[in-house]
Amino acid sequence: MSDRVVVTGMGVISPVGNSVDEYWQALLEGKSGIDRISRFDASGYSTQIAAEVRDFDPLKYMDRKIVKRSDLVQQYALAAAEQAVTDSGFDLESVDHDMIGVIIGSGIGGIMTFEDQHTKLLKSGPGRISPFFIPMMITDMCAGLVSMRYQFYGPNYGLVSACASSSHAVIDAFRIVQRGEADIMLAGGAEATITPTAIAGFCQAKAMSTQNELVAGASRPFDKGRDGFIMGEGAGIVVVESLEHAQKRGAKVYGEILGAGMSGDAYHMTAPHPEGHGARKAMQSAIKDSGIAPDQIDLINTHGTATGLGDISETKAIKTVLGDHAYKVKCNSTKSITGHLLGAAGATELIATLKSIEDQVVHPTINLDNPDPECDLDYVPHKKRECRVNYALSNSFGFGGHNATIVVGKFNSTS
């Protein structure tokens, strides 16, 4: 058993930067990654804007053969994983590969490949389908390819819980390391869903903003004028490691994972419970697991999608969990800047939370010009804020009522 688990490496591919440093600086500046969709003609769609990854060169991270045989979602995962492994600095020659595993979540997986191959099937028949169609499409292959790249033989699987996928992946990795089943786990999520079918599906579900004229101003969490989320894409991977193993190799520690909580709404396919019961339970369980008091929480990186009911229910849940302290906590929404990375959201937002702990600064929630009266907490509007961040929560809530909360803290080697 390993009592203490830390994060020693991080990697990001995002709409606002393809490294942790670029991503974090854009968040601090409130620099939106949302623009008009360029990947296909979206003029006939009710939502015509998204947060696309830009200037991504997969050949920086893998050879042409892998690129040809992998979906974009897998390329994002491989790139973020390489950044995280490099950042963590562990020696691939000396570590025990049997004690390193990979868990990578994705809400949808290789939908771009699915669309391309289905088009080929309809136009040219079954004989034209690629023999790599299935491995390029299935969600677990992000984790599979990363483990194959580095020959990591520990626990290895994909995970699907919609927008909570990568948070659940990190939680599973945390528990595996706690139990002593691995020394190191790579965990996180990847998503590449800015495709005609995916965008059309979310449009028809009335889940996304249709304020196309606002472009960068359309993602408006907790604002009275919000009308839905903006689709994003990318990947976030963290290196989750036992403290003992990290200290033996002199690793840099970004923060400590102190606890985690999970719950189910059991309420509706797409809507959260209006009173935030599932969100409340996840947060309460995570705080209890961490061993800290609710009034020690300094920051909550909210799920904060900019949906009408979602922002209100999360606010209600925070107030139920923290009581009067809720009004003293800083809350922010990364999605106001990056859009919603779906299955990659939890991990990328956890990285932002860990950077807040490292730098003692909270990135802003942008576009919060006219706060909803029912969303009355401190969401750090417009500008970053330097403040104490010793303990923080990262919330992720997915379609189907899947809720996950992670508690992270400033690392103290003597505690």
XYZ file of C-alpha atoms in Angstrom:
415
model
C 0.000 0.000 0.000
C 1.125 3.559 -0.787
C -0.429 6.110 1.533
C 0.520 9.131 -0.546
C 0.149 9.696 -4.281
C 1.532 12.644 -6.225
C 1.518 14.088 -9.748
C 4.992 14.297 -11.260
C 4.369 14.982 -14.942
C 1.794 16.666 -17.178
C 1.054 16.952 -20.892
C -1.567 18.925 -22.821
C -2.856 19.290 -26.354
C -5.568 21.966 -26.328
C -7.356 24.649 -28.337
C -5.236 27.301 -26.581
C -1.836 25.650 -26.738
C -0.062 22.371 -27.419
C 2.063 22.285 -24.283
C 1.370 22.822 -20.592
C 3.136 26.178 -20.611
C 1.228 27.499 -23.644
C -2.045 26.209 -22.239
C -1.483 27.731 -18.802
C -0.402 31.126 -20.116
C -3.493 31.317 -22.349
C -5.699 30.458 -19.373
C -4.113 33.160 -17.226
C -4.595 35.682 -20.025
C -8.184 34.586 -20.614
C -7.309 33.990 -24.266
C -10.207 32.097 -25.828
C -9.621 29.154 -28.151
C -13.065 29.418 -29.753
C -13.491 30.404 -33.394
C -15.579 29.502 -36.421
C -15.319 25.836 -37.401
C -12.661 25.395 -40.089
C -12.553 21.591 -40.349
C -15.732 21.353 -42.434
C -18.472 23.608 -43.787
C -20.710 24.274 -40.781
C -22.824 26.984 -42.428
C -25.937 24.807 -42.236
C -25.523 23.983 -38.541
C -27.193 25.763 -35.650
C -23.770 25.918 -33.959
C -20.985 27.077 -36.267
C -18.212 27.690 -33.745
C -15.904 25.390 -31.795
C -12.544 25.269 -30.005
C -10.293 23.434 -32.454
C -6.721 22.379 -31.760
C -4.445 24.448 -33.998
C -0.917 23.933 -35.318
C -0.768 20.323 -34.159
C 1.965 18.346 -35.918
C 1.690 14.652 -35.033
C 5.081 13.989 -36.638
C 6.703 15.739 -33.675
C 5.547 12.812 -31.558
C 5.263 9.756 -33.824
C 6.316 8.477 -37.235
C 4.257 8.595 -40.421
C 3.271 4.950 -40.145
C 1.579 5.532 -36.773
C -0.096 8.711 -38.044
C -1.539 6.848 -41.026
C -2.905 4.074 -38.815
C -4.336 6.164 -35.978
C -7.305 8.431 -35.465
C -6.743 12.048 -34.442
C -7.929 11.258 -30.917
C -5.140 8.679 -30.567
C -2.587 11.122 -31.935
C -3.614 13.665 -29.325
C -3.289 11.028 -26.585
C 0.167 9.922 -27.766
C 1.377 13.521 -27.933
C 0.123 14.469 -24.463
C 1.525 11.231 -23.040
C 4.975 11.921 -24.482
C 4.936 15.395 -22.970
C 3.950 13.952 -19.581
C 6.603 11.207 -19.647
C 9.289 13.717 -20.648
C 8.129 16.192 -18.012
C 8.147 13.554 -15.295
C 11.761 12.699 -16.091
C 11.748 9.052 -15.094
C 14.427 6.930 -16.722
C 12.767 4.510 -19.111
C 15.808 2.243 -18.914
C 15.788 1.818 -15.134
C 12.118 1.855 -14.098
C 10.175 -1.380 -13.641
C 7.890 -1.462 -16.685
C 5.716 -4.094 -14.998
C 4.807 -1.434 -12.426
C 3.746 1.286 -14.877
C 0.236 1.388 -16.337
C -1.964 3.534 -18.564
C -5.621 4.568 -18.266
C -6.961 7.010 -20.854
C -10.617 7.937 -21.120
C -12.576 9.284 -24.075
C -16.233 10.092 -24.376
C -16.569 9.155 -28.046
C -13.244 7.821 -29.348
C -12.405 7.683 -33.055
C -15.547 9.200 -34.523
C -13.607 10.886 -37.339
C -12.466 7.456 -38.519
C -15.999 6.093 -38.150
C -17.396 8.855 -40.376
C -14.662 8.460 -43.008
C -14.997 4.678 -43.212
C -18.790 4.735 -43.264
C -18.639 7.135 -46.208
C -16.308 4.711 -48.004
C -18.679 1.840 -47.283
C -21.624 3.659 -48.807
C -19.674 4.859 -51.850
C -17.469 1.875 -52.634
C -18.690 -1.143 -50.690
C -17.258 -3.240 -47.837
C -14.063 -4.135 -49.674
C -12.809 -0.570 -49.371
C -12.970 -0.435 -45.568
C -9.539 -0.122 -43.933
C -8.248 -3.142 -41.992
C -7.303 -0.571 -39.329
C -10.862 0.760 -39.055
C -11.697 -0.972 -35.779
C -8.454 -0.238 -33.886
C -8.567 3.354 -35.106
C -12.131 3.764 -33.839
C -12.334 1.981 -30.498
C -11.947 4.088 -27.373
C -9.481 1.855 -25.532
C -6.826 2.169 -28.217
C -5.580 5.504 -26.821
C -4.347 3.656 -23.743
C -3.263 0.674 -25.819
C -1.036 2.690 -28.145
C 0.575 4.617 -25.285
C 1.397 1.400 -23.416
C 2.823 -0.167 -26.586
C 4.958 2.867 -27.306
C 6.748 2.660 -23.958
C 6.307 -1.045 -23.183
C 4.373 -0.342 -19.991
C 2.987 -3.663 -18.767
C 0.939 -2.490 -15.794
C -2.867 -1.981 -15.658
C -4.019 -0.789 -19.073
C -7.480 0.136 -20.288
C -9.770 2.785 -21.699
C -12.623 4.335 -19.777
C -15.888 5.916 -20.900
C -18.106 8.086 -18.705
C -18.854 10.934 -21.116
C -17.525 14.266 -19.811
C -16.224 12.654 -16.613
C -14.079 10.080 -18.460
C -10.633 11.515 -17.828
C -11.397 12.377 -14.197
C -12.502 8.800 -13.616
C -9.279 7.664 -15.319
C -7.202 9.739 -12.897
C -9.222 8.445 -9.942
C -8.689 4.837 -11.015
C -4.973 5.517 -11.431
C -4.858 7.119 -7.971
C -6.493 4.052 -6.399
C -4.234 1.616 -8.274
C -1.123 3.409 -7.023
C -2.594 3.682 -3.516
C -3.126 -0.080 -3.475
C 0.459 -0.683 -4.540
C -0.509 -2.338 -7.826
C 1.647 0.139 -9.761
C 4.393 2.637 -8.978
C 3.448 4.955 -11.837
C 0.280 5.415 -13.887
C -0.268 7.602 -16.924
C -3.851 8.810 -16.746
C -6.121 11.262 -18.481
C -8.248 11.611 -21.564
C -8.414 12.531 -25.237
C -11.151 13.722 -27.573
C -11.422 14.689 -31.256
C -15.111 15.215 -31.944
C -15.216 18.321 -34.117
C -16.681 16.353 -37.000
C -19.896 16.802 -39.027
C -21.805 13.988 -37.301
C -20.706 14.787 -33.754
C -21.460 18.491 -34.080
C -24.816 17.712 -35.704
C -25.726 15.331 -32.893
C -24.982 17.822 -30.153
C -26.795 20.529 -32.113
C -29.902 18.355 -32.338
C -29.650 17.652 -28.606
C -29.846 21.441 -28.055
C -26.772 21.175 -25.837
C -24.513 23.735 -27.521
C -24.587 27.504 -27.785
C -26.039 28.987 -30.959
C -24.638 32.469 -30.326
C -22.415 32.171 -33.381
C -21.986 35.911 -33.746
C -20.267 36.115 -30.350
C -17.573 33.576 -31.331
C -15.008 33.857 -28.488
C -17.711 35.282 -26.244
C -20.173 32.427 -26.694
C -18.942 30.191 -23.849
C -20.505 31.953 -20.869
C -20.511 29.797 -17.720
C -22.612 31.186 -14.865
C -23.666 34.153 -17.007
C -27.350 34.986 -17.404
C -26.906 34.997 -21.190
C -25.481 31.480 -21.456
C -27.247 29.060 -23.790
C -25.046 25.954 -23.935
C -21.477 24.754 -24.196
C -18.961 25.087 -27.014
C -17.277 21.934 -28.305
C -13.545 21.630 -27.761
C -10.952 18.927 -28.397
C -7.517 17.801 -27.257
C -5.887 15.667 -24.586
C -4.572 15.885 -21.043
C -2.309 13.288 -19.411
C -0.839 13.293 -15.903
C 1.799 11.042 -14.360
C 0.372 9.657 -11.114
C 3.090 8.212 -8.882
C 3.584 6.902 -5.376
C 5.375 9.447 -3.220
C 7.938 6.868 -2.176
C 8.840 6.084 -5.788
C 8.930 9.781 -6.719
C 11.202 10.666 -3.803
C 13.607 7.827 -4.548
C 14.258 9.239 -8.005
C 14.199 12.909 -6.912
C 11.153 13.801 -8.991
C 9.537 17.212 -9.154
C 6.070 17.115 -7.561
C 3.286 19.336 -8.893
C 0.840 18.426 -6.157
C -0.622 15.612 -4.128
C -3.831 13.751 -4.908
C -5.523 13.679 -1.519
C -8.900 12.140 -2.258
C -11.599 11.362 -4.780
C -15.340 10.939 -4.881
C -17.733 9.469 -7.429
C -21.504 9.269 -7.707
C -24.431 8.784 -10.058
C -27.379 11.135 -10.541
C -29.758 8.347 -11.591
C -31.935 11.123 -12.941
C -31.773 11.903 -16.690
C -29.789 10.965 -19.813
C -28.387 14.455 -20.384
C -29.582 16.800 -17.622
C -28.054 16.942 -14.136
C -30.220 16.613 -11.062
C -31.706 20.113 -10.589
C -30.626 20.251 -6.943
C -27.172 18.869 -7.731
C -27.569 15.765 -5.570
C -24.997 13.710 -7.489
C -22.511 16.576 -7.619
C -22.959 17.125 -3.888
C -22.312 13.478 -3.099
C -19.171 13.351 -5.256
C -17.726 16.453 -3.598
C -18.618 15.312 -0.094
C -17.097 11.889 -0.696
C -13.921 13.409 -2.124
C -13.461 15.804 0.793
C -14.099 13.031 3.319
C -11.609 10.783 1.520
C -8.986 13.547 1.565
C -9.151 14.035 5.310
C -9.300 17.818 5.091
C -12.122 20.020 6.319
C -14.519 21.681 3.864
C -13.426 25.138 5.031
C -9.846 24.377 3.965
C -10.818 24.367 0.278
C -9.372 27.399 -1.523
C -10.405 26.709 -5.140
C -12.962 24.729 -7.093
C -12.307 24.218 -10.774
C -15.959 23.743 -11.677
C -17.507 21.615 -14.367
C -18.949 24.965 -15.473
C -20.224 24.143 -18.951
C -22.520 27.158 -19.511
C -25.682 25.075 -19.732
C -28.760 26.574 -18.108
C -29.459 23.909 -15.509
C -25.902 22.619 -15.128
C -24.364 25.811 -13.775
C -27.208 26.330 -11.309
C -27.174 22.759 -10.025
C -23.404 22.816 -9.520
C -23.651 26.117 -7.649
C -26.351 24.673 -5.403
C -24.207 21.609 -4.738
C -21.170 23.700 -3.803
C -23.242 25.747 -1.352
C -24.709 22.603 0.195
C -21.261 21.041 0.651
C -19.377 24.113 1.884
C -22.084 26.153 3.605
C -21.013 29.751 4.299
C -17.479 28.924 3.175
C -18.799 28.584 -0.388
C -18.783 32.379 -0.669
C -15.096 32.526 0.291
C -13.899 29.898 -2.186
C -12.612 30.859 -5.617
C -14.502 29.028 -8.370
C -13.521 29.124 -12.033
C -14.476 27.542 -15.335
C -11.722 26.492 -17.721
C -14.414 25.774 -20.332
C -15.101 29.493 -20.691
C -11.692 29.655 -22.418
C -11.119 26.224 -23.978
C -14.649 25.128 -24.716
C -15.731 21.704 -23.496
C -13.175 18.977 -24.215
C -15.707 16.276 -23.267
C -13.753 13.146 -22.292
C -10.514 15.154 -22.029
C -12.005 17.952 -19.934
C -11.395 16.510 -16.480
C -7.671 15.869 -16.964
C -6.918 19.175 -18.697
C -8.821 21.015 -15.961
C -6.987 19.055 -13.253
C -3.736 20.256 -14.834
C -5.001 23.849 -14.626
C -5.884 23.242 -10.967
C -2.403 21.878 -10.218
C -0.843 24.892 -11.939
C -2.934 27.153 -9.696
C -1.455 25.360 -6.693
C 2.062 25.600 -8.101
C 1.859 29.305 -9.032
C -0.676 30.460 -6.405
C -2.846 32.121 -9.028
C -6.325 31.328 -10.350
C -7.185 31.736 -14.002
C -10.345 33.735 -14.782
C -13.785 32.734 -15.940
C -14.185 34.855 -19.051
C -17.428 36.199 -20.569
C -19.077 36.473 -17.142
C -20.584 39.875 -17.836
C -24.041 39.477 -16.309
C -24.041 36.813 -13.581
C -27.125 34.661 -13.173
C -28.698 35.589 -9.802
C -28.816 31.867 -8.976
C -25.073 31.619 -9.635
C -23.848 33.883 -6.862
C -20.393 32.566 -5.942
C -16.967 34.054 -6.689
C -16.220 32.722 -10.179
C -13.117 34.939 -10.647
C -14.584 36.909 -13.568
C -12.516 38.396 -16.381
C -9.046 38.542 -14.808
C -6.686 36.111 -13.094
C -6.281 36.460 -9.362
C -3.246 35.847 -7.204
C -4.320 34.166 -3.984
C -3.600 31.293 -1.663
C -4.341 27.893 -3.194
C -3.327 25.065 -0.889
C -6.300 22.748 -1.429
C -8.535 22.510 -4.482
C -11.334 20.469 -6.013
C -11.706 19.580 -9.685
C -15.273 18.676 -10.716
C -16.417 16.661 -13.749
C -19.996 15.656 -14.485
C -21.032 13.635 -17.545
C -24.135 12.773 -19.584
C -25.749 9.781 -17.942
C -25.293 11.253 -14.467
C -21.613 10.322 -14.006
C -19.978 12.541 -11.373
C -16.334 12.708 -10.299
C -14.441 15.029 -7.960
C -10.704 15.020 -7.281
C -9.051 16.773 -4.311
C -5.482 17.960 -4.819
C -3.209 19.805 -2.437
C 0.084 21.637 -2.261
C 2.807 19.091 -1.659
C 4.373 19.058 1.789
C 7.102 16.461 2.195
C 6.745 16.461 5.988
C 2.956 16.095 6.294
